[in-house]
PDB file of C-alpha atoms in Angstrom:
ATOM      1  CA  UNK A   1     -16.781 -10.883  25.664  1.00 73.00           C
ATOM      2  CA  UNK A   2     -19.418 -12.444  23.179  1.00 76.00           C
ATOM      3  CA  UNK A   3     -19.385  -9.475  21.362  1.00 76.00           C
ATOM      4  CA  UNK A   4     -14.973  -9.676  21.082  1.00 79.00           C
ATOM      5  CA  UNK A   5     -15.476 -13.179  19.841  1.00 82.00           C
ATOM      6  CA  UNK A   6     -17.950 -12.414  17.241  1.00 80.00           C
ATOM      7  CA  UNK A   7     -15.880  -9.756  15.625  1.00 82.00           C
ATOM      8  CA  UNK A   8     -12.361 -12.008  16.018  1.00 85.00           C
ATOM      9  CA  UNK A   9     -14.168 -14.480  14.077  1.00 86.00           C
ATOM     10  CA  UNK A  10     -15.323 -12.627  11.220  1.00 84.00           C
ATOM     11  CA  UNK A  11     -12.169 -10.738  10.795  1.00 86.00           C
ATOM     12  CA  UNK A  12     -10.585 -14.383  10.359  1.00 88.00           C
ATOM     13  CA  UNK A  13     -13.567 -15.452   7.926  1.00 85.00           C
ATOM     14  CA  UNK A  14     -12.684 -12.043   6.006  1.00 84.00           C
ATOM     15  CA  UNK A  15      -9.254 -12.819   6.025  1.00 86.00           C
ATOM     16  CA  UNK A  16      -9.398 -16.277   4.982  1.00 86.00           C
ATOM     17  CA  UNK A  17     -11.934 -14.852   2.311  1.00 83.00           C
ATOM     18  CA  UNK A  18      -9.100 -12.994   0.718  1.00 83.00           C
ATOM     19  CA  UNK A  19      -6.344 -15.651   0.984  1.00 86.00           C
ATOM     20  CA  UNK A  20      -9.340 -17.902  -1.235  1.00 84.00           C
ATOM     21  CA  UNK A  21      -9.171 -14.954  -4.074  1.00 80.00           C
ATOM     22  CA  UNK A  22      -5.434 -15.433  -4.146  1.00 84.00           C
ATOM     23  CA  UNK A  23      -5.592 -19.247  -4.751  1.00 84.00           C
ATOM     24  CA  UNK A  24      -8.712 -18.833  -7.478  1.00 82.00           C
ATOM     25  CA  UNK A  25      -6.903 -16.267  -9.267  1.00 79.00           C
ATOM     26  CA  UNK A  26      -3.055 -17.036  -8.453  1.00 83.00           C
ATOM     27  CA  UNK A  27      -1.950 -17.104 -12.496  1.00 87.00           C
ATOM     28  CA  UNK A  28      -3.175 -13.384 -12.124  1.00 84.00           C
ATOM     29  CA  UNK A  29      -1.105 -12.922  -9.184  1.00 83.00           C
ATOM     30  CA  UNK A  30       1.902 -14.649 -10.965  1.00 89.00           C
ATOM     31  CA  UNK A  31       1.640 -12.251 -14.037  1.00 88.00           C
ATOM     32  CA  UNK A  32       1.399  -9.202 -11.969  1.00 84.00           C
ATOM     33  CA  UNK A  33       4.183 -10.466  -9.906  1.00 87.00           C
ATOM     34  CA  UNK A  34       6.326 -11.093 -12.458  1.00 89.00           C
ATOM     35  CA  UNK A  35       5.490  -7.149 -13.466  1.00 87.00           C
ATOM     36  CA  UNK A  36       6.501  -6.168 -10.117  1.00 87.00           C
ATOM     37  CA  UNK A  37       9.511  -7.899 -10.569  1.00 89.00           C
ATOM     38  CA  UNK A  38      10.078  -6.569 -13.760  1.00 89.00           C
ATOM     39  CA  UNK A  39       9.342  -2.701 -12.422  1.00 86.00           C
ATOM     40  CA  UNK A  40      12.153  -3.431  -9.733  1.00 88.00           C
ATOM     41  CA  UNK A  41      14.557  -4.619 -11.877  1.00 88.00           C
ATOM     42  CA  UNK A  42      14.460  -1.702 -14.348  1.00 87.00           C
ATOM     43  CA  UNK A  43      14.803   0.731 -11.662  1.00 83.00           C
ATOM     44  CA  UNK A  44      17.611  -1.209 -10.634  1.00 84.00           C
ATOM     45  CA  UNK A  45      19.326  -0.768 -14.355  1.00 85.00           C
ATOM     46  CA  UNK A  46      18.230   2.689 -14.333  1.00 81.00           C
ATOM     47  CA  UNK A  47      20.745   3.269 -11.006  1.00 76.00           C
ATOM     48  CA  UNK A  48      23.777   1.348 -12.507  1.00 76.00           C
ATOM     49  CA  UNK A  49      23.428   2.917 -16.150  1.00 73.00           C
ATOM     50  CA  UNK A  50      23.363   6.375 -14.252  1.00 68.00           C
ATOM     51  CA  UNK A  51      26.868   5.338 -13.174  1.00 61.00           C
ATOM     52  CA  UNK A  52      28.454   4.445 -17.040  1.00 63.00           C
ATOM     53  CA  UNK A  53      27.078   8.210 -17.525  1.00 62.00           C
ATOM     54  CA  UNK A  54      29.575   9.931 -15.304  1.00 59.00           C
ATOM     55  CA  UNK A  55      27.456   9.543 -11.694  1.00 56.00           C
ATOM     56  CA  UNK A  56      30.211   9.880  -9.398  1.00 61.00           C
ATOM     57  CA  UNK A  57      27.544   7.895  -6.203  1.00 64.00           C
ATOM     58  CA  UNK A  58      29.050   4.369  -5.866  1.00 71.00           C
ATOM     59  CA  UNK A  59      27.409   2.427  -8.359  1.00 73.00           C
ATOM     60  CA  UNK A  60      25.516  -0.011  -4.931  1.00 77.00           C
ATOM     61  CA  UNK A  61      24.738   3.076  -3.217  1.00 80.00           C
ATOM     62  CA  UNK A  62      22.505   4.026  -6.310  1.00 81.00           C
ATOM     63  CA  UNK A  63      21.147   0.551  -7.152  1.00 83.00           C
ATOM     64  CA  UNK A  64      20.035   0.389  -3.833  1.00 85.00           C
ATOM     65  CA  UNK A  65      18.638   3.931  -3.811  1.00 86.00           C
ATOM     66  CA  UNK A  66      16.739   2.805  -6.521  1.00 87.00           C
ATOM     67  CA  UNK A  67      15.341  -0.783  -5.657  1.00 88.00           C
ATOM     68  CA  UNK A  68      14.379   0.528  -2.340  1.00 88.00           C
ATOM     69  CA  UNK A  69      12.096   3.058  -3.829  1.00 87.00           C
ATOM     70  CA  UNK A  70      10.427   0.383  -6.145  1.00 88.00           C
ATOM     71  CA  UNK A  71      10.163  -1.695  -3.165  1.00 89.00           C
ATOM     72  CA  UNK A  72       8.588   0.194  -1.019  1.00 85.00           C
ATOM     73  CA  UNK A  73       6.404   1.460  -3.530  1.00 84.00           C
ATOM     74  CA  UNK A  74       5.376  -1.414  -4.630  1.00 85.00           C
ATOM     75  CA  UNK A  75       4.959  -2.847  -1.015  1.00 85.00           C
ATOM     76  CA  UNK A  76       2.511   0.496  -0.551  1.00 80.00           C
ATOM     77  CA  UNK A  77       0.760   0.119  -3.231  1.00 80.00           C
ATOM     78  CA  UNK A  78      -0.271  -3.397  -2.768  1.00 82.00           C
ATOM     79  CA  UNK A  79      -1.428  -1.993   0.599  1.00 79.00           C
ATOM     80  CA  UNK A  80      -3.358   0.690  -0.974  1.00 75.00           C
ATOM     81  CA  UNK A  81      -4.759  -1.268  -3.754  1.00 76.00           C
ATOM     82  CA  UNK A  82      -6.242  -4.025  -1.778  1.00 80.00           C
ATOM     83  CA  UNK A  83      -7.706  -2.285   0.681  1.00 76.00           C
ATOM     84  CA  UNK A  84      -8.982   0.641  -1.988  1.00 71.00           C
ATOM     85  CA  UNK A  85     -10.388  -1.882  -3.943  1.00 72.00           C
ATOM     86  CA  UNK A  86     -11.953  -4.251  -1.463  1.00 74.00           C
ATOM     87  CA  UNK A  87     -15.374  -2.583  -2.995  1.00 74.00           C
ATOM     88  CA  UNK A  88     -14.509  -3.754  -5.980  1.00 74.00           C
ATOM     89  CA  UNK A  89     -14.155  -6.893  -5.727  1.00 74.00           C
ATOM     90  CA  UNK A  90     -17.306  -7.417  -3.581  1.00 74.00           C
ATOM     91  CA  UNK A  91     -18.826  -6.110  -6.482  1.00 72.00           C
ATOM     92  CA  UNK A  92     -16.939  -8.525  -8.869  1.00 72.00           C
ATOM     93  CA  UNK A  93     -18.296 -11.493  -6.711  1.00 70.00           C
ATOM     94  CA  UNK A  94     -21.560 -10.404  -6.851  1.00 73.00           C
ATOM     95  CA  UNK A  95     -20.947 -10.160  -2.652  1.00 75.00           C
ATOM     96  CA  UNK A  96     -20.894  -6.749  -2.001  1.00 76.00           C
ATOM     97  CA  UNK A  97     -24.581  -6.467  -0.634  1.00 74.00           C
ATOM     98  CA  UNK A  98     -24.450  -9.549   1.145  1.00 77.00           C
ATOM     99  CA  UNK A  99     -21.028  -7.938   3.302  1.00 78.00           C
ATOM    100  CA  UNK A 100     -22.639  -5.139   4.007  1.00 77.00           C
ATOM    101  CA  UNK A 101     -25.804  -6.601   5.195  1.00 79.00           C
ATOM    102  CA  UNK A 102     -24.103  -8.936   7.530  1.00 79.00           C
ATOM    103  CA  UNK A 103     -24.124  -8.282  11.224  1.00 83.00           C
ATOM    104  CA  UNK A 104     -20.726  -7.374  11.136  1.00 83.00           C
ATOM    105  CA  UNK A 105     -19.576  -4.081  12.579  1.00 85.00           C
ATOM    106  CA  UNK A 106     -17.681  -1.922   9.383  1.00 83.00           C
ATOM    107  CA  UNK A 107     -14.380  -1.352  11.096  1.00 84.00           C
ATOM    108  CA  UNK A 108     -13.941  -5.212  11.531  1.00 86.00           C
ATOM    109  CA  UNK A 109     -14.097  -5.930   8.220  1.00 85.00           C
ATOM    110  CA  UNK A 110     -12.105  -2.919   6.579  1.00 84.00           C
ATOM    111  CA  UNK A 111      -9.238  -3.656   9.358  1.00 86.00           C
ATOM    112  CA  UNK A 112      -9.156  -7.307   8.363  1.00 88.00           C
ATOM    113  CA  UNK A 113      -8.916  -6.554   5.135  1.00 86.00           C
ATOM    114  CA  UNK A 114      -5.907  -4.131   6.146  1.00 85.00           C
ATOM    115  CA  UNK A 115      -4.127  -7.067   8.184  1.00 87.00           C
ATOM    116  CA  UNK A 116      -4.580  -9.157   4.787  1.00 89.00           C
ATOM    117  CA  UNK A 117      -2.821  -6.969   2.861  1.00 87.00           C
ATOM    118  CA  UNK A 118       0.086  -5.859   5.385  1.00 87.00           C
ATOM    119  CA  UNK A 119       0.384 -10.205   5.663  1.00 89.00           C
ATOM    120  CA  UNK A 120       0.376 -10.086   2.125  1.00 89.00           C
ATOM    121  CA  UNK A 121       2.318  -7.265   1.140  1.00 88.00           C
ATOM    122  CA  UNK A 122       5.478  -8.126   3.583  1.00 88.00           C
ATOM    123  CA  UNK A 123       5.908 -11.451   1.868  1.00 90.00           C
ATOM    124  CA  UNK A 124       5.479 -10.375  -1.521  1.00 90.00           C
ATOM    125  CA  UNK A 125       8.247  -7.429  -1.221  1.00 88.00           C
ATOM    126  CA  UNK A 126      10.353  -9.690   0.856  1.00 88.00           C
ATOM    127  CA  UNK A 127      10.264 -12.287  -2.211  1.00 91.00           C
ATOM    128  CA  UNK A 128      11.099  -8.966  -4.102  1.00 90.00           C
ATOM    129  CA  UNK A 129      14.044  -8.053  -1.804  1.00 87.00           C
ATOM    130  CA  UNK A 130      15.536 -11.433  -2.153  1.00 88.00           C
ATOM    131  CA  UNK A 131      15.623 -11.858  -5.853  1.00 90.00           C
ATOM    132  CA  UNK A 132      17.117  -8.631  -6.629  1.00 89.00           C
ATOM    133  CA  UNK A 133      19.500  -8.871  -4.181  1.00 86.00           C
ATOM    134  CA  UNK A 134      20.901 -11.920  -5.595  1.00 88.00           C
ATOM    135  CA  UNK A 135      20.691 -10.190  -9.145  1.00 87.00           C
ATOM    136  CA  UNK A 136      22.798  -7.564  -8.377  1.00 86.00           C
ATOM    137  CA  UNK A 137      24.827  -9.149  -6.261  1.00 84.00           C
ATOM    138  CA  UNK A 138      23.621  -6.165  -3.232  1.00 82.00           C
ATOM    139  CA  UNK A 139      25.627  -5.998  -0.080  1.00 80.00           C
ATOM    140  CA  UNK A 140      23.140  -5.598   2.902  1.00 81.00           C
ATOM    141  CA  UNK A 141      25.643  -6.353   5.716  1.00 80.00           C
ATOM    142  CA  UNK A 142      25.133  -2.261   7.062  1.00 81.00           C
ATOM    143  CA  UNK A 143      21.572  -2.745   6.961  1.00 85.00           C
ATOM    144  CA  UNK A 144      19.861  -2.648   9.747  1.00 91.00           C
ATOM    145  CA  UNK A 145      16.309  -4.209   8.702  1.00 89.00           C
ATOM    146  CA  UNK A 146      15.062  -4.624  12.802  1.00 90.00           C
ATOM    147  CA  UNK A 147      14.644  -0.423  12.060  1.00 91.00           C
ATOM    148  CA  UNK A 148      13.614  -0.670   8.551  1.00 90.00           C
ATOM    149  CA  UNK A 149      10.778  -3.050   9.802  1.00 89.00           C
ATOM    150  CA  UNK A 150       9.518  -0.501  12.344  1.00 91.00           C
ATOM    151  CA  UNK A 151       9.496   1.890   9.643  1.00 92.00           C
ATOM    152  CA  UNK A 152       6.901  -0.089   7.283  1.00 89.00           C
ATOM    153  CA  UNK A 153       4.945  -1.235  10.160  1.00 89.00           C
ATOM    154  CA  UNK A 154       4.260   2.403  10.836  1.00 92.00           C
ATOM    155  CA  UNK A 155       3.922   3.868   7.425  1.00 90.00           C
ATOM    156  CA  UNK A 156       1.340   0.766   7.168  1.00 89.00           C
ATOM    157  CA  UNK A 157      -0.979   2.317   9.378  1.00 89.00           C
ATOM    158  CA  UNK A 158      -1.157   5.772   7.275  1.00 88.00           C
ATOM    159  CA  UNK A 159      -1.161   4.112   4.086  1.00 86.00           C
ATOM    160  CA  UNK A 160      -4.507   2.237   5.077  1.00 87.00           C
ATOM    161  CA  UNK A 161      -6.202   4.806   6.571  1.00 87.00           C
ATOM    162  CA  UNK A 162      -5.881   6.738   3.015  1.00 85.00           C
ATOM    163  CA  UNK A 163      -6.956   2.948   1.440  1.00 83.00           C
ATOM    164  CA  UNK A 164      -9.793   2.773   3.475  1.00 85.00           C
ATOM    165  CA  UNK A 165     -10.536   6.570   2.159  1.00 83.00           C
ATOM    166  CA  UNK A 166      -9.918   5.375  -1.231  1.00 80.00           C
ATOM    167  CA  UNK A 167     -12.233   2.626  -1.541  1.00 79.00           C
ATOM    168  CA  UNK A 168     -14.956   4.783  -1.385  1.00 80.00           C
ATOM    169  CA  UNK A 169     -14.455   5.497  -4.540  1.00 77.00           C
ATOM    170  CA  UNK A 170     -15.735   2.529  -6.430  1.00 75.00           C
ATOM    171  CA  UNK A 171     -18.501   2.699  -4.070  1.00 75.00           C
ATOM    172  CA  UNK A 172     -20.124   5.774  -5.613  1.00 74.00           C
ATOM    173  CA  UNK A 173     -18.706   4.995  -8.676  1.00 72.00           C
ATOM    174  CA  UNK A 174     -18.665   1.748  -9.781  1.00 66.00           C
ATOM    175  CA  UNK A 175     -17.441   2.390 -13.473  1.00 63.00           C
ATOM    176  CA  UNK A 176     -14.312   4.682 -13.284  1.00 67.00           C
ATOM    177  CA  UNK A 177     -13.693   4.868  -9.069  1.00 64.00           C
ATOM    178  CA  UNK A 178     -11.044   2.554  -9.533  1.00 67.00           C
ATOM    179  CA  UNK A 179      -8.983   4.057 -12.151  1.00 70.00           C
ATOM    180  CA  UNK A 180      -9.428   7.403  -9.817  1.00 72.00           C
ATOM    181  CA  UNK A 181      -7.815   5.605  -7.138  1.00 73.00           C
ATOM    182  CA  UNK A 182      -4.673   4.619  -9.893  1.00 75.00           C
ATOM    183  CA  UNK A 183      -4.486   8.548 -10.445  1.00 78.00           C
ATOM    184  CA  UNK A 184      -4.717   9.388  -6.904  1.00 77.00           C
ATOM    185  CA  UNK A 185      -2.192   6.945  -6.211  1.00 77.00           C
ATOM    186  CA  UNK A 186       0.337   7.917  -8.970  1.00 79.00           C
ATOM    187  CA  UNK A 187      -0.287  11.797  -7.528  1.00 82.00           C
ATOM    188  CA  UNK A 188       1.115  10.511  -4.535  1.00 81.00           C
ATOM    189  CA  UNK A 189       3.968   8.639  -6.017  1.00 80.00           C
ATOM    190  CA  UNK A 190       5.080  11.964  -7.611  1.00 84.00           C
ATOM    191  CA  UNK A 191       5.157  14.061  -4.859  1.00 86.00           C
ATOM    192  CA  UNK A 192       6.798  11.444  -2.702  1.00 84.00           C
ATOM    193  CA  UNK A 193      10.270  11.032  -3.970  1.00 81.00           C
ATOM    194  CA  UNK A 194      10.222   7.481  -4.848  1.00 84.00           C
ATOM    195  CA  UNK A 195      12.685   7.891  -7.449  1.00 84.00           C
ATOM    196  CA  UNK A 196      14.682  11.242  -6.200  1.00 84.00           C
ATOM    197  CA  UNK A 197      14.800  13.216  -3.295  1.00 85.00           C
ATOM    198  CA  UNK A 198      12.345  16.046  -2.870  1.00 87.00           C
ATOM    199  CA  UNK A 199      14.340  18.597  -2.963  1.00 88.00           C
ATOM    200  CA  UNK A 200      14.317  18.628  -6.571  1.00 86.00           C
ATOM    201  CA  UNK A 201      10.864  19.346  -6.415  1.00 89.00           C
ATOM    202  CA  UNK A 202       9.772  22.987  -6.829  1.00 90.00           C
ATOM    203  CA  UNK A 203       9.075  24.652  -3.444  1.00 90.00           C
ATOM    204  CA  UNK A 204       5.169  24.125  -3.540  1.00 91.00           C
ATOM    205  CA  UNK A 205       5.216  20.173  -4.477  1.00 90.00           C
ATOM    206  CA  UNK A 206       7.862  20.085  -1.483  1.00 90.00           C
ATOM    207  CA  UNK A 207       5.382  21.571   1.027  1.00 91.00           C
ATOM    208  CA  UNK A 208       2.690  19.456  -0.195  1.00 90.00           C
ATOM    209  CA  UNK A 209       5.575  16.654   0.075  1.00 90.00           C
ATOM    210  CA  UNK A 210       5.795  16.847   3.575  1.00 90.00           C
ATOM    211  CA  UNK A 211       2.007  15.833   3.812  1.00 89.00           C
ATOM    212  CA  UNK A 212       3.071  12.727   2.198  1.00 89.00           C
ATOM    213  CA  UNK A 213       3.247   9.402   4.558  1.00 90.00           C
ATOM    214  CA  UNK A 214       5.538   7.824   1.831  1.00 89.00           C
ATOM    215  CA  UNK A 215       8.164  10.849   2.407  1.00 91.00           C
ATOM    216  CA  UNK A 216       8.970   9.925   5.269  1.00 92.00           C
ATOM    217  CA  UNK A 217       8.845   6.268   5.096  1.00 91.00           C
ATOM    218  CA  UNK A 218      11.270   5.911   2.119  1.00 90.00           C
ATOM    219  CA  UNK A 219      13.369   8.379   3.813  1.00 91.00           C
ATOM    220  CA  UNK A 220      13.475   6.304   6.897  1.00 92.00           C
ATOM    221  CA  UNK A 221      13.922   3.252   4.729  1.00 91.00           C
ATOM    222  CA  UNK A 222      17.117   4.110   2.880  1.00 90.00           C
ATOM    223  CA  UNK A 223      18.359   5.589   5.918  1.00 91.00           C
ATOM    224  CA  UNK A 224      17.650   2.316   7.642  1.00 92.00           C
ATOM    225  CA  UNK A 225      19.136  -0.238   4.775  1.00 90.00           C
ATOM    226  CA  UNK A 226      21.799   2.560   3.469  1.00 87.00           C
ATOM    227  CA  UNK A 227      23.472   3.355   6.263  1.00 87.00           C
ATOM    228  CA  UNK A 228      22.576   1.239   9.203  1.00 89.00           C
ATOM    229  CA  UNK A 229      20.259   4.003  11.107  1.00 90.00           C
ATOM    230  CA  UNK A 230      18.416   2.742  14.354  1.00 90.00           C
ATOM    231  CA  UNK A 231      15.292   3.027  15.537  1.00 86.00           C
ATOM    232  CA  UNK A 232      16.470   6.745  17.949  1.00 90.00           C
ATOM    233  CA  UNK A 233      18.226   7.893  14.287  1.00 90.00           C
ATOM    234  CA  UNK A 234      14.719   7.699  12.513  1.00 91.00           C
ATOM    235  CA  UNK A 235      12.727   9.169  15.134  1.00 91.00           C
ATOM    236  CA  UNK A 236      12.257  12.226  13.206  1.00 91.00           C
ATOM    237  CA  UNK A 237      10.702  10.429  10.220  1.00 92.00           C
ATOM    238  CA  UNK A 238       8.609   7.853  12.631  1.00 93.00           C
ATOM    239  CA  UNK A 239       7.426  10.565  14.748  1.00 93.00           C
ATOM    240  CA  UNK A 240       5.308  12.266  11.444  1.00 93.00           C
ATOM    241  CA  UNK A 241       4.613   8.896  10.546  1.00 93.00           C
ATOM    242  CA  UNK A 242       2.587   8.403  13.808  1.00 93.00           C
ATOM    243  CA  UNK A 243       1.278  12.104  13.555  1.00 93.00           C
ATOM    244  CA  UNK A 244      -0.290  11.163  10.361  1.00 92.00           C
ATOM    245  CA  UNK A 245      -1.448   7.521  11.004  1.00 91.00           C
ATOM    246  CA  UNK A 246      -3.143   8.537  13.957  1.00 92.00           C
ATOM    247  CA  UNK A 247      -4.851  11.383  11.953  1.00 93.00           C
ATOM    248  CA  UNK A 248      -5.831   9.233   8.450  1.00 90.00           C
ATOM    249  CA  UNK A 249      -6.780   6.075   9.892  1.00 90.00           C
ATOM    250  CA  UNK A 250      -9.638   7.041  11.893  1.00 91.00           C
ATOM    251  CA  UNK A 251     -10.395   9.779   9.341  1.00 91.00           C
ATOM    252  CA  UNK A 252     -10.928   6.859   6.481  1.00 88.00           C
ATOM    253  CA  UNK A 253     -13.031   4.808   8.107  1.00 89.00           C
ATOM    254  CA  UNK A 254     -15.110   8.050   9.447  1.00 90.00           C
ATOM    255  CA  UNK A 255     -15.235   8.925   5.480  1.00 88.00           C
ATOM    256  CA  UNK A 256     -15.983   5.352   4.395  1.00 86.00           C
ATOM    257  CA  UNK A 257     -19.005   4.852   6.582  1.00 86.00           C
ATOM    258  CA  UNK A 258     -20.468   8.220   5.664  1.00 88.00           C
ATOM    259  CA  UNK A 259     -20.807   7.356   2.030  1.00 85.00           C
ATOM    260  CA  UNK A 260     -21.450   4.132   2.557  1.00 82.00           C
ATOM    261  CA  UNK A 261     -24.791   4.882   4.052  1.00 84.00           C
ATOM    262  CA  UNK A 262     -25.031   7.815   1.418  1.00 83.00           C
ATOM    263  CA  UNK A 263     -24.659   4.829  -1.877  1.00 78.00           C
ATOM    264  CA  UNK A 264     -27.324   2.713   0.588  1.00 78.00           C
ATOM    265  CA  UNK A 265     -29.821   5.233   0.343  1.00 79.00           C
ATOM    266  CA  UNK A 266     -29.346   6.278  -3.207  1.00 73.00           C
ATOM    267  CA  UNK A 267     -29.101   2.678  -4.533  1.00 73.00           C
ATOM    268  CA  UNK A 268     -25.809   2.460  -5.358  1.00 68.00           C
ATOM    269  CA  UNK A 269     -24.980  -0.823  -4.154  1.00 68.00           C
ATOM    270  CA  UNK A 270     -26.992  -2.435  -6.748  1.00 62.00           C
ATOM    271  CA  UNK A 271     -25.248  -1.222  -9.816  1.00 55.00           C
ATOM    272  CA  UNK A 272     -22.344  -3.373 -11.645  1.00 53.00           C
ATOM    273  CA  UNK A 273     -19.690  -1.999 -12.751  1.00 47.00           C
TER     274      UNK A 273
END
């Protein structure tokens, strides 16, 4: 029981240690905001010009084809980012060999960090949701968000598990890990049909599609918001979902702690990048 309270506590401390970044560097947070914003908006555009072209989808069926995809992207990638780059900015602090010194087991604080950005990444695309919705004027009244919501929270738990995998990363590589992690990440955004539906895709970048968490998570999204779809109607794109997160989870935190003991005994932690 001692041992449960220890580890509740530091996850908190962790947690509360990331809200503190936030509020030290929020006029960062309000310029890449506003970028997010400004991502999601243009997407939106993109949807409605399609219709002056000759698109013959209603022109709110497109928009919200569209601002879904940024959405959701954007609400993964703050997922991925934070928790990919958690090395980084221990490293930025000057913290990152006093974090992993402390008597605190690994998987406590790489699952804090996890619930931080899931807390953080909900209210940030929610925030989103709201102001374009009001820009373009969306009707939601067929969506059904209880099923949408079940969606995320499961595409959450595949999403970190390739995070966690990710911030190794900067770890051995303290110079250019994190722009691998941007490339890795845009990889997946182009196999994932953020913007269109995989099908377009030639045959091979559909199979390696179907590997994809976020496949199945925007298609269980716009199915969700779209048209209304409950949580028995998505079952076939929750059940992968699971399969996966169940998979990559464990697997990044099994990959994390091997090369984090492999950059302790080569010295790695000591470099600044």
């Amino acid at each position: 029981m001692e041992f449960i309270v220890h580890e509740l506590r530091a996850a908190l401390a962790f947690i509360e240690r990331n809200f503190n970044l936030i509020k030290r560097y929020w006029k960062w947070e309000i310029v890449f905001f506003a970028y997010t914003i400004a991502n999601t908006v243009t997407m939106g555009f993109i949807g409605k010009g399609a219709v002056s072209f000759g698109a013959t989808v209603d022109v709110n069926y497109l928009i919200m084809y569209m601002l879904i995809g940024s959405i959701l992207w954007g609400y993964l990638s703050v997922l991925f980012e934070i928790v990919a780059e958690t090395v980084a900015w221990e490293r930025w602090e000057d913290t990152i060999e006093y974090t992993f010194m402390a008597p605190v087991k690994r998987i406590t604080h790489l699952l804090s960090v996890c619930f931080f950005s899931v807390m953080y990444g909900v209210l940030r695309s929610g925030l989103i949701l709201v102001f374009v919705s009001l820009l373009f004027k969306l009707n939601l009244s067929e969506a059904n968000f209880a099923s949408a919501g079940l969606v995320l929270a499961t595409a959450s738990i595949s999403f970190i598990g390739l995070g966690v995998a990710g911030a190794v990363l900067p770890l051995i590589s303290p110079e250019k890990g994190v722009q691998v992690v941007h490339i890795f990440q845009a990889l997946l955004l182009m196999f994932s049909g953020v913007y269109y539906e995989i099908d377009v895709l030639p045959e091979w970048m559909q199979k390696v599609a179907a590997l994809s968490p976020a496949t199945y998570s925007l298609r269980g999204m716009r199915a969700a918001i779209l048209n209304g779809a409950n949580s028995n109607q998505l079952f076939q794109e929750i059940k992968p979902l699971l399969f996966l997160g169940v998979i990559l989870l464990p697997a990044g935190i099994v990959v994390f702690n091997y090369v984090e003991k492999y950059a302790k005994k080569k010295g790695l932690l000591k470099r600044s990048g």
